[in-house]
Amino acid sequence: MANKYLWLLDNGHGGVIDGLYQTPGKRSPLWSDGSILYEGEFNRAIINRLVEMLTIDHINYVNITPEYEDISLNERVRRANTYYQQSDEQLNCVFLSVHSNAGGGKGYEIYTSKGETLSDKAATIFFDKFKGEFPEANMRVDTLDNDPDKEADFYVLKNTKMPAVLTENFFMDNEHECKTYLMTHEGRDRIAKAHYNAIKAIEEFGL
Ligand SMILES: [Zn+2]
């Protein structure tokens, strides 16, 4: 398979260092069984699965935020745009940021920057593969609202220069979704698989 893209993989938020989650907020409620999900840990679990799958398939990628510290949005954009400046027509960059949603709701969402045709094409492919992997789940479309948390996440979409997609993988404050999809090996494998299937389709057919 020809390698046509360089996937710029972005773990949303910080990770856990010595048991200490690096990002305020960005977590599930403390569930009655004592469990809690930290979004940044989940985001890393998905990106790490993708790293393994893409490596095996010889698909080009960079984990642009390998640290466990919470890297600023500005720095994430700077790193992505640096790779973009080095890319050429043989190797086009696509930015992929992985998140989980909050604020009351259910299902998954795929966001793109406004007015970027290639991002929209990529997002359509991601939607398609998510639908294939999660026929039972709620696909949320046209849900743009004024949620400030999302605005912060969207900074990376607005300011990266390449096609860019941000996935909001289910709602961590929805107990069913959190415990079914986000806090289980099986759920995480399926979420990674949906991303992987989209990447494979884009590698095969292009944007
Ligand atoms: Zn997030």
mmCIF file of C-alpha atoms and ligand atoms in Angstrom:
data_model
loop_
_atom_site.group_PDB
_atom_site.id
_atom_site.type_symbol
_atom_site.label_atom_id
_atom_site.label_comp_id
_atom_site.label_asym_id
_atom_site.label_seq_id
_atom_site.Cartn_x
_atom_site.Cartn_y
_atom_site.Cartn_z
ATOM 1 C CA MET A 1 0.000 0.000 0.000
ATOM 2 C CA ALA A 2 1.310 3.410 -0.904
ATOM 3 C CA ASN A 3 1.898 5.701 2.050
ATOM 4 C CA LYS A 4 0.245 8.934 1.147
ATOM 5 C CA TYR A 5 -0.390 10.593 4.452
ATOM 6 C CA LEU A 6 1.432 11.547 7.587
ATOM 7 C CA TRP A 7 -1.019 11.210 10.462
ATOM 8 C CA LEU A 8 -0.435 13.783 13.169
ATOM 9 C CA LEU A 9 -1.885 12.091 16.242
ATOM 10 C CA ASP A 10 -2.876 14.307 19.152
ATOM 11 C CA ASN A 11 -3.776 13.032 22.622
ATOM 12 C CA GLY A 12 -6.231 15.544 24.036
ATOM 13 C CA HIS A 13 -5.236 16.986 27.462
ATOM 14 C CA GLY A 14 -2.654 15.637 29.900
ATOM 15 C CA GLY A 15 -1.993 12.127 31.132
ATOM 16 C CA VAL A 16 -1.399 10.617 34.564
ATOM 17 C CA ILE A 17 2.043 11.004 36.170
ATOM 18 C CA ASP A 18 2.719 9.076 39.394
ATOM 19 C CA GLY A 19 -1.009 8.661 39.878
ATOM 20 C CA LEU A 20 -1.695 12.364 39.439
ATOM 21 C CA TYR A 21 -3.913 13.438 36.545
ATOM 22 C CA GLN A 22 -2.330 16.471 34.925
ATOM 23 C CA THR A 23 -5.462 18.308 33.748
ATOM 24 C CA PRO A 24 -8.114 19.969 35.919
ATOM 25 C CA GLY A 25 -11.655 18.879 35.043
ATOM 26 C CA LYS A 26 -11.782 16.718 31.929
ATOM 27 C CA ARG A 27 -12.878 13.627 33.834
ATOM 28 C CA SER A 28 -15.984 11.574 34.484
ATOM 29 C CA PRO A 29 -17.973 11.938 37.689
ATOM 30 C CA LEU A 30 -16.783 9.710 40.530
ATOM 31 C CA TRP A 31 -19.073 6.716 39.977
ATOM 32 C CA SER A 32 -20.770 4.977 42.895
ATOM 33 C CA ASP A 33 -18.399 1.987 42.564
ATOM 34 C CA GLY A 34 -15.455 4.332 43.182
ATOM 35 C CA SER A 35 -14.244 4.340 39.574
ATOM 36 C CA ILE A 36 -13.434 7.476 37.577
ATOM 37 C CA LEU A 37 -12.244 8.122 34.040
ATOM 38 C CA TYR A 38 -9.606 10.731 33.227
ATOM 39 C CA GLU A 39 -10.152 11.892 29.682
ATOM 40 C CA GLY A 40 -6.454 12.381 28.948
ATOM 41 C CA GLU A 41 -5.704 8.803 29.978
ATOM 42 C CA PHE A 42 -8.460 7.524 27.701
ATOM 43 C CA ASN A 43 -7.272 9.694 24.801
ATOM 44 C CA ARG A 44 -3.775 8.237 25.187
ATOM 45 C CA ALA A 45 -5.127 4.695 25.301
ATOM 46 C CA ILE A 46 -6.764 5.232 21.904
ATOM 47 C CA ILE A 47 -3.745 6.942 20.350
ATOM 48 C CA ASN A 48 -1.441 4.215 21.704
ATOM 49 C CA ARG A 49 -3.604 1.544 20.083
ATOM 50 C CA LEU A 50 -3.501 3.476 16.802
ATOM 51 C CA VAL A 51 0.278 3.812 17.029
ATOM 52 C CA GLU A 52 0.576 0.045 17.247
ATOM 53 C CA MET A 53 -1.846 -0.649 14.389
ATOM 54 C CA LEU A 54 -0.353 1.981 12.074
ATOM 55 C CA THR A 55 3.176 0.760 12.785
ATOM 56 C CA ILE A 56 2.238 -2.793 11.786
ATOM 57 C CA ASP A 57 0.678 -1.477 8.561
ATOM 58 C CA HIS A 58 3.607 0.843 7.730
ATOM 59 C CA ILE A 59 1.340 3.883 7.765
ATOM 60 C CA ASN A 60 3.196 7.102 8.565
ATOM 61 C CA TYR A 61 2.329 8.827 11.790
ATOM 62 C CA VAL A 62 3.762 11.041 14.491
ATOM 63 C CA ASN A 63 2.442 11.167 18.022
ATOM 64 C CA ILE A 64 2.755 14.939 18.365
ATOM 65 C CA THR A 65 2.048 14.881 22.114
ATOM 66 C CA PRO A 66 3.918 11.882 23.537
ATOM 67 C CA GLU A 67 4.350 13.576 26.910
ATOM 68 C CA TYR A 68 2.121 12.935 29.901
ATOM 69 C CA GLU A 69 2.211 16.605 30.808
ATOM 70 C CA ASP A 70 -0.652 18.656 29.395
ATOM 71 C CA ILE A 71 0.833 20.346 26.346
ATOM 72 C CA SER A 72 -0.652 23.747 25.516
ATOM 73 C CA LEU A 73 -2.982 24.001 22.548
ATOM 74 C CA ASN A 74 -0.646 26.558 21.025
ATOM 75 C CA GLU A 75 2.282 24.138 21.206
ATOM 76 C CA ARG A 76 0.191 21.306 19.748
ATOM 77 C CA VAL A 77 -0.651 23.528 16.777
ATOM 78 C CA ARG A 78 2.959 24.662 16.421
ATOM 79 C CA ARG A 79 4.176 21.065 16.269
ATOM 80 C CA ALA A 80 1.518 20.042 13.742
ATOM 81 C CA ASN A 81 2.209 23.025 11.493
ATOM 82 C CA THR A 82 5.951 22.330 11.616
ATOM 83 C CA TYR A 83 5.325 18.862 10.191
ATOM 84 C CA TYR A 84 2.967 20.377 7.657
ATOM 85 C CA GLN A 85 5.631 22.779 6.440
ATOM 86 C CA GLN A 86 7.975 19.822 5.879
ATOM 87 C CA SER A 87 5.399 17.745 4.000
ATOM 88 C CA ASP A 88 5.067 17.571 0.225
ATOM 89 C CA GLU A 89 2.631 16.174 -2.329
ATOM 90 C CA GLN A 90 3.970 12.657 -1.666
ATOM 91 C CA LEU A 91 3.212 12.886 2.011
ATOM 92 C CA ASN A 92 0.254 15.010 3.067
ATOM 93 C CA CYS A 93 -0.447 15.677 6.720
ATOM 94 C CA VAL A 94 -3.770 14.943 8.401
ATOM 95 C CA PHE A 95 -4.306 16.051 12.001
ATOM 96 C CA LEU A 96 -6.308 13.743 14.264
ATOM 97 C CA SER A 97 -7.161 14.737 17.820
ATOM 98 C CA VAL A 98 -8.860 12.207 20.104
ATOM 99 C CA HIS A 99 -11.211 13.261 22.926
ATOM 100 C CA SER A 100 -14.190 12.174 24.953
ATOM 101 C CA ASN A 101 -17.231 14.336 25.403
ATOM 102 C CA ALA A 102 -18.996 15.757 28.459
ATOM 103 C CA GLY A 103 -21.859 18.060 29.237
ATOM 104 C CA GLY A 104 -24.837 15.723 29.010
ATOM 105 C CA GLY A 105 -25.593 13.678 25.935
ATOM 106 C CA LYS A 106 -24.730 10.418 24.307
ATOM 107 C CA GLY A 107 -22.980 9.144 21.241
ATOM 108 C CA TYR A 108 -20.018 10.306 19.229
ATOM 109 C CA GLU A 109 -19.205 13.384 17.219
ATOM 110 C CA ILE A 110 -16.604 14.199 14.591
ATOM 111 C CA TYR A 111 -15.544 17.840 14.324
ATOM 112 C CA THR A 112 -13.666 19.685 11.630
ATOM 113 C CA SER A 113 -12.523 23.209 11.096
ATOM 114 C CA LYS A 114 -14.976 25.372 9.186
ATOM 115 C CA GLY A 115 -14.755 25.612 5.435
ATOM 116 C CA GLU A 116 -12.009 23.049 4.930
ATOM 117 C CA THR A 117 -13.229 20.685 2.236
ATOM 118 C CA LEU A 118 -10.642 17.978 2.817
ATOM 119 C CA SER A 119 -11.397 17.979 6.548
ATOM 120 C CA ASP A 120 -15.066 17.479 5.730
ATOM 121 C CA LYS A 121 -14.230 14.584 3.443
ATOM 122 C CA ALA A 122 -12.101 13.021 6.152
ATOM 123 C CA ALA A 123 -14.838 13.538 8.746
ATOM 124 C CA THR A 124 -17.407 11.856 6.499
ATOM 125 C CA ILE A 125 -15.156 8.792 6.279
ATOM 126 C CA PHE A 126 -14.695 8.782 10.057
ATOM 127 C CA PHE A 127 -18.471 9.016 10.542
ATOM 128 C CA ASP A 128 -18.966 6.139 8.150
ATOM 129 C CA LYS A 129 -16.488 3.884 9.945
ATOM 130 C CA PHE A 130 -17.844 4.838 13.379
ATOM 131 C CA LYS A 131 -21.323 3.957 12.194
ATOM 132 C CA GLY A 132 -20.029 0.608 10.988
ATOM 133 C CA GLU A 133 -18.341 -0.154 14.315
ATOM 134 C CA PHE A 134 -21.086 1.276 16.532
ATOM 135 C CA PRO A 135 -24.436 0.667 14.807
ATOM 136 C CA GLU A 136 -26.065 0.699 18.251
ATOM 137 C CA ALA A 137 -24.730 4.117 19.236
ATOM 138 C CA ASN A 138 -25.952 7.616 18.692
ATOM 139 C CA MET A 139 -24.269 9.577 15.914
ATOM 140 C CA ARG A 140 -24.495 13.267 16.710
ATOM 141 C CA VAL A 141 -24.383 15.609 13.772
ATOM 142 C CA ASP A 142 -24.828 19.365 13.562
ATOM 143 C CA THR A 143 -24.491 19.751 17.300
ATOM 144 C CA LEU A 144 -22.264 22.810 17.295
ATOM 145 C CA ASP A 145 -23.068 24.778 20.392
ATOM 146 C CA ASN A 146 -21.406 27.267 22.657
ATOM 147 C CA ASP A 147 -19.828 24.787 25.045
ATOM 148 C CA PRO A 148 -16.626 26.530 26.161
ATOM 149 C CA ASP A 149 -14.766 23.254 26.665
ATOM 150 C CA LYS A 150 -15.357 22.378 23.078
ATOM 151 C CA GLU A 151 -14.240 25.781 21.947
ATOM 152 C CA ALA A 152 -10.923 25.071 23.643
ATOM 153 C CA ASP A 153 -10.634 21.751 21.865
ATOM 154 C CA PHE A 154 -11.507 23.417 18.572
ATOM 155 C CA TYR A 155 -8.524 25.717 18.851
ATOM 156 C CA VAL A 156 -6.424 22.950 17.321
ATOM 157 C CA LEU A 157 -8.864 22.642 14.416
ATOM 158 C CA LYS A 158 -8.960 26.351 13.715
ATOM 159 C CA ASN A 159 -5.235 26.873 13.803
ATOM 160 C CA THR A 160 -3.741 23.793 12.167
ATOM 161 C CA LYS A 161 -3.001 24.294 8.482
ATOM 162 C CA MET A 162 -3.708 20.753 7.262
ATOM 163 C CA PRO A 163 -6.984 18.801 7.077
ATOM 164 C CA ALA A 164 -7.948 18.264 10.699
ATOM 165 C CA VAL A 165 -10.460 16.064 12.483
ATOM 166 C CA LEU A 166 -11.337 15.906 16.169
ATOM 167 C CA THR A 167 -13.265 12.926 17.488
ATOM 168 C CA GLU A 168 -15.460 13.177 20.587
ATOM 169 C CA ASN A 169 -15.780 9.560 21.625
ATOM 170 C CA PHE A 170 -18.947 9.130 23.652
ATOM 171 C CA PHE A 171 -19.797 10.998 26.834
ATOM 172 C CA MET A 172 -17.677 10.372 29.884
ATOM 173 C CA ASP A 173 -20.428 11.842 32.093
ATOM 174 C CA ASN A 174 -22.931 9.302 30.729
ATOM 175 C CA GLU A 175 -22.517 6.328 33.067
ATOM 176 C CA HIS A 176 -23.608 3.743 30.513
ATOM 177 C CA GLU A 177 -21.281 5.032 27.808
ATOM 178 C CA CYS A 178 -18.408 5.632 30.201
ATOM 179 C CA LYS A 179 -18.538 2.118 31.605
ATOM 180 C CA THR A 180 -19.392 0.375 28.322
ATOM 181 C CA TYR A 181 -17.076 2.102 25.871
ATOM 182 C CA LEU A 182 -14.542 4.231 27.691
ATOM 183 C CA MET A 183 -13.494 2.168 30.695
ATOM 184 C CA THR A 184 -13.318 -1.317 29.120
ATOM 185 C CA HIS A 185 -10.673 -2.990 26.979
ATOM 186 C CA GLU A 186 -13.343 -4.039 24.505
ATOM 187 C CA GLY A 187 -14.823 -0.563 24.176
ATOM 188 C CA ARG A 188 -11.408 1.026 23.728
ATOM 189 C CA ASP A 189 -10.452 -1.578 21.132
ATOM 190 C CA ARG A 190 -13.626 -0.818 19.201
ATOM 191 C CA ILE A 191 -13.080 2.940 19.339
ATOM 192 C CA ALA A 192 -9.494 2.512 18.132
ATOM 193 C CA LYS A 193 -10.728 0.172 15.390
ATOM 194 C CA ALA A 194 -13.221 2.751 14.121
ATOM 195 C CA HIS A 195 -10.421 5.341 13.848
ATOM 196 C CA TYR A 196 -8.133 2.761 12.246
ATOM 197 C CA ASN A 197 -10.750 1.790 9.644
ATOM 198 C CA ALA A 198 -11.145 5.449 8.699
ATOM 199 C CA ILE A 199 -7.385 5.931 8.402
ATOM 200 C CA LYS A 200 -7.096 2.781 6.270
ATOM 201 C CA ALA A 201 -9.884 3.972 3.959
ATOM 202 C CA ILE A 202 -8.244 7.368 3.538
ATOM 203 C CA GLU A 203 -4.877 5.728 2.883
ATOM 204 C CA GLU A 204 -6.493 3.526 0.256
ATOM 205 C CA PHE A 205 -8.804 5.959 -1.512
ATOM 206 C CA GLY A 206 -7.305 9.314 -0.599
ATOM 207 C CA LEU A 207 -9.024 12.525 0.373
HETATM 208 ZN ZN ZN B 1 -11.258 16.839 25.416
#
